[in-house]
Coordinates of C-alpha atoms and ligand atoms in Angstrom, one line a residue:
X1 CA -121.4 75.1 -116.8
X2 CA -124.5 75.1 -118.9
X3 CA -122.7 73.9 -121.8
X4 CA -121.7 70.5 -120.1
X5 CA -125.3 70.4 -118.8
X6 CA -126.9 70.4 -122.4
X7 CA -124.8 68.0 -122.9
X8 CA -125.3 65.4 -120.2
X9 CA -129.0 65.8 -120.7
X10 CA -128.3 65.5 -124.5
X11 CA -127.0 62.2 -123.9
X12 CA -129.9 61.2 -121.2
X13 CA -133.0 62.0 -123.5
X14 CA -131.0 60.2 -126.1
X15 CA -131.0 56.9 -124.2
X16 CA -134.7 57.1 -123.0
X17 CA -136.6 53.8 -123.1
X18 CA -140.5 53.7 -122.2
X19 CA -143.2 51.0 -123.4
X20 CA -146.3 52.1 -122.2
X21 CA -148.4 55.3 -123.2
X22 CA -148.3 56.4 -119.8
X23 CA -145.0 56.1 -119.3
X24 CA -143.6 58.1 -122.7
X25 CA -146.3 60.7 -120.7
X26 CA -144.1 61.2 -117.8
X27 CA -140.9 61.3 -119.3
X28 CA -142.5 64.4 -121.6
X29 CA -143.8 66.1 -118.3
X30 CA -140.2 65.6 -116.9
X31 CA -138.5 66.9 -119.6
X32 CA -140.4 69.1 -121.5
X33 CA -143.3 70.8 -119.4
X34 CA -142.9 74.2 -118.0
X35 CA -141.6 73.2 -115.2
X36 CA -139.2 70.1 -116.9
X37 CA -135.8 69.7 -116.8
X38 CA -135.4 71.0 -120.6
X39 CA -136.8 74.4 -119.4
X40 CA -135.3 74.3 -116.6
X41 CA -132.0 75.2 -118.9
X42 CA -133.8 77.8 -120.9
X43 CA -133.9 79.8 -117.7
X44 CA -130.3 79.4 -117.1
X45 CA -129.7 80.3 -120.5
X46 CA -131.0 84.0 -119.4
X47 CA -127.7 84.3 -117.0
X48 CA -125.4 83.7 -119.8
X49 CA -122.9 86.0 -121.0
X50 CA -123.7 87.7 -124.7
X51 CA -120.2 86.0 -126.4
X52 CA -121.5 82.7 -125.5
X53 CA -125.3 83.1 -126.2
X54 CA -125.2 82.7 -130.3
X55 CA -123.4 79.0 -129.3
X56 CA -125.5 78.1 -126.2
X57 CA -128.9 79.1 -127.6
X58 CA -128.0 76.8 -130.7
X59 CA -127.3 73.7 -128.6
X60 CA -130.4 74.2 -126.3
X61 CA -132.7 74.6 -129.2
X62 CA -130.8 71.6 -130.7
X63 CA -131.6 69.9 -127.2
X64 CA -134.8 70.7 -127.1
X65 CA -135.5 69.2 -130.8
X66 CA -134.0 66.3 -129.5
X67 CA -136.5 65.9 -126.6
X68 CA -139.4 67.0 -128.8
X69 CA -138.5 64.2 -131.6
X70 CA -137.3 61.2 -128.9
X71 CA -140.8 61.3 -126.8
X72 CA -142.4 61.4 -130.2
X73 CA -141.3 58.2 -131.4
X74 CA -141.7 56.7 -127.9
X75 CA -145.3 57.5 -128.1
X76 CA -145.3 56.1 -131.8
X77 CA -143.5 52.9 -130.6
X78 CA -145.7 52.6 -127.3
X79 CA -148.6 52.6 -130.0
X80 CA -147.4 50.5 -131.8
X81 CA -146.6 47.7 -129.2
X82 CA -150.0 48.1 -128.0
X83 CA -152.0 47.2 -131.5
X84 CA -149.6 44.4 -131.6
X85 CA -150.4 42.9 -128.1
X86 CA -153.7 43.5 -129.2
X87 CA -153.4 41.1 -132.6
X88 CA -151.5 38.3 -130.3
X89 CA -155.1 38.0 -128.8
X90 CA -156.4 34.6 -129.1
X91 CA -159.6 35.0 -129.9
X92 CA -160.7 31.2 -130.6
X93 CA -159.7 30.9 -126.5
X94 CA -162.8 29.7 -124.6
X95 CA -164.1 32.7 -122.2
X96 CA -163.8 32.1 -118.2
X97 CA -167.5 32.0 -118.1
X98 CA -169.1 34.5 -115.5
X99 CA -172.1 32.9 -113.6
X100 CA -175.2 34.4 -114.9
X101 CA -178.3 34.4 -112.7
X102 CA -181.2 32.3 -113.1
X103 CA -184.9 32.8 -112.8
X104 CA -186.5 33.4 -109.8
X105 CA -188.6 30.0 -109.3
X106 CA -191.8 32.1 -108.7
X107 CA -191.3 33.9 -112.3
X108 CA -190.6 30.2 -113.9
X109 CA -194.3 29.0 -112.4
X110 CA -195.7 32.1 -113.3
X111 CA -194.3 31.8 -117.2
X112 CA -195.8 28.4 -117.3
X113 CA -199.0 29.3 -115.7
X114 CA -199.3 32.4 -118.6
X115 CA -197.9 29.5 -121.4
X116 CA -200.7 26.9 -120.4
X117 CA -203.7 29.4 -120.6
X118 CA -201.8 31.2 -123.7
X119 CA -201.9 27.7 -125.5
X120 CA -206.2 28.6 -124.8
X121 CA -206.3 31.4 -126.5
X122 CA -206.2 33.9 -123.1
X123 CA -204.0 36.6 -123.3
X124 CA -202.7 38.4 -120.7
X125 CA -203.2 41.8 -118.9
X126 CA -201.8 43.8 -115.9
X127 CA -203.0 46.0 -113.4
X128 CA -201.9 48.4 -110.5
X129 CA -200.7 47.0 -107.1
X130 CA -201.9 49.9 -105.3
X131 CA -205.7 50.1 -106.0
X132 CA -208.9 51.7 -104.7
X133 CA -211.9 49.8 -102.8
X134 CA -213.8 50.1 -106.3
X135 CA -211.3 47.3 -108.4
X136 CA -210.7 45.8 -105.5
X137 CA -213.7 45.2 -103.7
X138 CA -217.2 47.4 -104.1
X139 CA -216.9 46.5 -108.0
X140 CA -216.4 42.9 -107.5
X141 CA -219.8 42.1 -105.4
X142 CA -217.8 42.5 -101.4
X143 CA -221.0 44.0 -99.0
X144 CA -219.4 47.1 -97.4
X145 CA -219.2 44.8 -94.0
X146 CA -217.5 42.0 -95.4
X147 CA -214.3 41.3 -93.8
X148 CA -211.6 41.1 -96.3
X149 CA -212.1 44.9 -96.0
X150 CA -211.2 44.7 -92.6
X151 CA -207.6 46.9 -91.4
X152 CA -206.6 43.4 -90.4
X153 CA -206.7 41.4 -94.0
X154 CA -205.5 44.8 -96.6
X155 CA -203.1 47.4 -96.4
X156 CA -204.6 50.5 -96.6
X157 CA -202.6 53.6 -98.1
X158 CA -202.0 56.8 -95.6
X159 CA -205.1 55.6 -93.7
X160 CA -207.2 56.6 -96.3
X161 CA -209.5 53.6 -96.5
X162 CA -210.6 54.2 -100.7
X163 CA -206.3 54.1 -101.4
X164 CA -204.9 49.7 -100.5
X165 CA -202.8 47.6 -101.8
X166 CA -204.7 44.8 -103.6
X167 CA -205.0 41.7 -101.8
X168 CA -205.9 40.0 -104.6
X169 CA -205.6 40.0 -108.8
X170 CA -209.2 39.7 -109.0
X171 CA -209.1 43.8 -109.6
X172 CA -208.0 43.2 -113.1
X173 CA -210.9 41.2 -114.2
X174 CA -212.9 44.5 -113.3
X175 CA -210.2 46.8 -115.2
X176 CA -210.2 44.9 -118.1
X177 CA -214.2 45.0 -118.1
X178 CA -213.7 48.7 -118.3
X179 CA -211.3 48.2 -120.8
X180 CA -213.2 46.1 -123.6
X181 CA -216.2 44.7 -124.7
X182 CA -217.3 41.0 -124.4
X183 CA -215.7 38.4 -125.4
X184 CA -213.0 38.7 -122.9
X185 CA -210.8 36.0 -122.2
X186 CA -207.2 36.5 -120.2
X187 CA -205.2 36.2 -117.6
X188 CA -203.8 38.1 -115.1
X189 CA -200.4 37.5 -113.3
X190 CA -199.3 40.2 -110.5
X191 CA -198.1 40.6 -107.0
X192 CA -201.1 40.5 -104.3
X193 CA -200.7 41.5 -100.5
X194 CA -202.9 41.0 -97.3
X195 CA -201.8 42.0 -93.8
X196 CA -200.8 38.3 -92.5
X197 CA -198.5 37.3 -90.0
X198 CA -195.5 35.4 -91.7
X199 CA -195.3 31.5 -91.4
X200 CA -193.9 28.9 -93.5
X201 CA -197.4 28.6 -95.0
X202 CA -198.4 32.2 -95.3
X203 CA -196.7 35.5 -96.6
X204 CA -197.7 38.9 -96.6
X205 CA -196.8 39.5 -100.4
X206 CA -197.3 36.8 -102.7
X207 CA -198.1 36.2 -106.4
X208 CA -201.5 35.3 -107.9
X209 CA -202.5 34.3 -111.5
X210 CA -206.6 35.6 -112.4
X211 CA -208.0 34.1 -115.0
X212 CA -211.5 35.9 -116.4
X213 CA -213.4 34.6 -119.8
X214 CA -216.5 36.2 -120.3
X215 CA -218.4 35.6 -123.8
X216 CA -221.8 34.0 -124.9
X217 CA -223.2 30.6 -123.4
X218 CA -219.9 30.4 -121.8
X219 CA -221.2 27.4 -118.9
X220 CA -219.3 26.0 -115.6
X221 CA -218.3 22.8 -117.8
X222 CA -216.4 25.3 -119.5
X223 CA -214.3 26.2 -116.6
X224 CA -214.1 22.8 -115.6
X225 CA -212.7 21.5 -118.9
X226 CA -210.3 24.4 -119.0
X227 CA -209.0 23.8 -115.3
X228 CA -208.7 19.8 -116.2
X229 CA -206.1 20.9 -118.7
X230 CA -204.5 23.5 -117.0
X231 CA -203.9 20.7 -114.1
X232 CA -203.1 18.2 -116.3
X233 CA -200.2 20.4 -118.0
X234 CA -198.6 21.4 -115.1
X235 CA -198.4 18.9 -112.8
X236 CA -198.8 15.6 -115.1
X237 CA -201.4 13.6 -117.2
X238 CA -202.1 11.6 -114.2
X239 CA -203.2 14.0 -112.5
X240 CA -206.9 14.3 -111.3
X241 CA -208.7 17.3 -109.8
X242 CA -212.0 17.5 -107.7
X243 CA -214.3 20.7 -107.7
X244 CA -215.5 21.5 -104.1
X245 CA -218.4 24.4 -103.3
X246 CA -217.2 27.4 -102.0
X247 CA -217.8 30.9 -101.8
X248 CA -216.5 34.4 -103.4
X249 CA -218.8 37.5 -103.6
X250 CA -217.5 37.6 -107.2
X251 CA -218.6 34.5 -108.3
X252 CA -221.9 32.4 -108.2
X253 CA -221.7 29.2 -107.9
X254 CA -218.3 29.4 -106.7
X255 CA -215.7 26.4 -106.1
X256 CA -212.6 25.7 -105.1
X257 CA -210.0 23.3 -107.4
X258 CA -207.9 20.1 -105.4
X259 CA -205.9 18.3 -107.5
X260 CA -205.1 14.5 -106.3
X261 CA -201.8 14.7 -104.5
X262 CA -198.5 15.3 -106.8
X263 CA -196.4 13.6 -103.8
X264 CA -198.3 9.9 -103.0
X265 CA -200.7 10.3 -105.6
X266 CA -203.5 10.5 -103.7
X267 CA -203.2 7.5 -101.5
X268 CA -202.2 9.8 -98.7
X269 CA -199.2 11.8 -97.0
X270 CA -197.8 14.3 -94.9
X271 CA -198.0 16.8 -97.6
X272 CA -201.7 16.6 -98.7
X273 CA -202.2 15.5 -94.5
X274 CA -203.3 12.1 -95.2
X275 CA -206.5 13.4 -97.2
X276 CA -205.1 12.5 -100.9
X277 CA -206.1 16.1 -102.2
X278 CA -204.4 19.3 -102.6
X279 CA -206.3 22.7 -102.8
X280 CA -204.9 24.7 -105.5
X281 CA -207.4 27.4 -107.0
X282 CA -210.9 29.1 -106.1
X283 CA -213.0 29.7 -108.8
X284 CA -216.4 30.0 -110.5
X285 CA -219.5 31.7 -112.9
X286 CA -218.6 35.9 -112.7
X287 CA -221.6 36.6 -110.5
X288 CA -224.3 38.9 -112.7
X289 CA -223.7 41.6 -109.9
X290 CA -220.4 42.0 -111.2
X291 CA -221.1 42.0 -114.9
X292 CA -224.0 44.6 -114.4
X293 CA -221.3 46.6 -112.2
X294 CA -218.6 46.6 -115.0
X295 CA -221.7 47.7 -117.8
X296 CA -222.2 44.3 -119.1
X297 CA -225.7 42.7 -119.7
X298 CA -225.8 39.4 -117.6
X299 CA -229.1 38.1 -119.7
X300 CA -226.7 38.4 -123.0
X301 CA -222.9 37.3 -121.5
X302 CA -222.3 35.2 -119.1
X303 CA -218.1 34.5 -117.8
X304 CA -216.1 32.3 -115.3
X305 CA -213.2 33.4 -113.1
X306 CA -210.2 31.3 -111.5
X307 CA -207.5 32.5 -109.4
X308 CA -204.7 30.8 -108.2
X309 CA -201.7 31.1 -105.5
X310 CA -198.4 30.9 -107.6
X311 CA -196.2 30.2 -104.7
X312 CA -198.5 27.0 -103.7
X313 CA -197.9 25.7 -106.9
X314 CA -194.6 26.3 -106.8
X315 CA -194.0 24.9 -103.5
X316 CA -196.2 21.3 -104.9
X317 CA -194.4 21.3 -108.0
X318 CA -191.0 21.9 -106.4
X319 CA -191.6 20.2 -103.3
X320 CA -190.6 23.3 -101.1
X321 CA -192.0 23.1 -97.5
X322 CA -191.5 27.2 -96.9
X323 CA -193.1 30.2 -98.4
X324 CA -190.5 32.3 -97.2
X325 CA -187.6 30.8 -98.8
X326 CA -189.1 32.6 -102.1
X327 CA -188.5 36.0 -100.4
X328 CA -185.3 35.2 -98.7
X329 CA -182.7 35.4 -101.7
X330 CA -180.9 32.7 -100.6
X331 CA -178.8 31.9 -103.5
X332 CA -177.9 28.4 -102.3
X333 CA -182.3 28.1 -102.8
X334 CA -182.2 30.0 -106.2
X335 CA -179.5 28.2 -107.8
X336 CA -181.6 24.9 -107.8
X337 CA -183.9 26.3 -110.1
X338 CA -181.8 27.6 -112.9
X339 CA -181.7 24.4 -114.9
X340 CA -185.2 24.7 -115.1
X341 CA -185.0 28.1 -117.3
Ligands
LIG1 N1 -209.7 36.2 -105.7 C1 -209.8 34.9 -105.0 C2 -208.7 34.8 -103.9 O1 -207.9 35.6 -103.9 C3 -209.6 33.7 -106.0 C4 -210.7 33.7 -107.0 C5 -210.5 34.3 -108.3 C6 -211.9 33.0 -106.8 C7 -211.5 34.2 -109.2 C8 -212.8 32.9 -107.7 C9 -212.6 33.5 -109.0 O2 -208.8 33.9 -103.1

């Protein structure tokens, strides 16, 4: 009989319990969606005999109020329950702290590098990491036969030998001569990359900082003053450092920088191979070529140039024995350096 069945479900919406918002959701699917149990009844109610529909159609729209008004103040209590669970928050309750990364060790070196010259008034500048043989070499004084232009020593782009990826940061000292007039006085940190086979001493990317200072009268006791306290702040006032001839097409005279050992001190180690130095930059006067290259006059400006290996001053300073551990991602390695933020 459809009568008693109004009224059992009468009796079963009006003892409906739900708590969450999802929950109140299914029981108005159930009973009140096309297909629910409410409508269900309706249909029925099209089989009914005339005499019986006046009372019938009464109690199902009665029953159908019922549902409408019981899921309603379900929802309003689910509601409710929630924006009180949400006050019993305590919100003085210290955090589970997630573990944030740190800095890669490189970037740290490479900050400090940037902080030392930036406390000398250099700014810094940027430049692209794939380059032409102009910033790269031909700009920067390198005879068309010299060897760093060599297949062996740069990656060259699709073959075409004008297209490489700089093998070193030195191509920003000629941008930045494009850039701006004399005086000129930056650094340059970036990513650098030569075609060498991979060993714990030697990587085939690696990071540089360039330094460039080009104004008037500037002399090589300039450079050397400015590399004394650059040593000094990074690896410690006791620190010495000895200026050795070298050469770089760029650069004329040219030298290259030791420091006295950071490990013994300069008495002698494995580290510095008993000779009490360490070799940590090349450097020296911008060569006239270059200025007259880049459109400056070399009998009214004259400039210096440094560049140094970030990862070897990393590895002294942290006393890590293998290049590649910097490329590996090993976060057992990288989680020694966060203190050092
Ligand atoms: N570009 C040189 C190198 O990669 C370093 C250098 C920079 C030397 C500036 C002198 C002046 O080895």
């Amino acid at each position: 009989m459809l009568k008693d069945k109004i009224e059992a479900l009468k009796a079963e919406i009006a003892s409906l319990k739900a708590q969450k918002a999802d929950e109140v959701e299914a029981l108005r699917i159930k009973y009140l969606s096309k297909k629910g149990e409410v409508s269900a009844l309706f249909e029925e109610f099209k089989t009914v005999t005339p005499e019986l529909k006046r009372e019938l159609g009464q109690k199902l729209n009665e029953l159908k109020s019922l549902a409408q008004d019981r899921i309603a103040e379900l929802k309003a209590m689910s509601a409710a329950a929630n924006a009180q669970n949400r006050e019993a928050i305590d919100v003085s309750r210290p955090a589970t702290s997630a573990p944030i990364g740190g800095r890669h060790p490189i970037s740290i070196v490479k900050n400090e590098i940037v902080d030392i010259f930036g406390r000398l008034g250099f700014t810094v500048a940027e430049g692209p990491e794939v380059e032409d043989d102009w910033h790269v070499f031909t700009a920067l004084n390198f005879p068309p036969e010299h060897p760093a232009r060599d297949m062996q020593d740069t990656f060259f782009i699709n073959t075409n030998p004008d297209i490489l990826l700089r093998t070193h940061t030195s191509s920003v000292q000629v941008r930045e001569m494009e850039r701006q007039k004399p005086p000129i006085r930056a650094v340059f940190p970036g990513r650098v990359f030569r075609n060498e086979a991979i060993s714990a001493r030697a990587h085939c990317i690696f990071h540089q900082v360039e330094g460039l200072y080009i104004a008037k009268n500037v002399s090589f006791a300039d450079l050397k003053q400015v590399l004394l306290y650059f040593a000094k702040e990074m690896f410690g006032s006791n620190v010495e450092i000895r200026l050795r001839p070298s050469y770089f097409p760029f650069t004329e005279p040219s030298a290259e920088m030791d420091v006295s050992c950071t490990l013994c001190g300069g008495k002698g180690c494995a580290v510095c191979k008993g000779s009490g130095w360490l070799e940590i930059l090349g450097c020296g006067m911008v060569d006239p070529a270059v200025l007259e290259n880049n459109g400056i006059d070399p009998k009214e400006y004259s400039g210096y140039a440094f560049g140094m290996g970030v990862e070897r001053i990393a590895m002294l300073r942290y006393g890590v024995d293998d290049i590649r551990n910097f490329f590996e991602n090993d976060v057992r390695f990288l989680q020694q350096f966060q203190s050092a933020l």
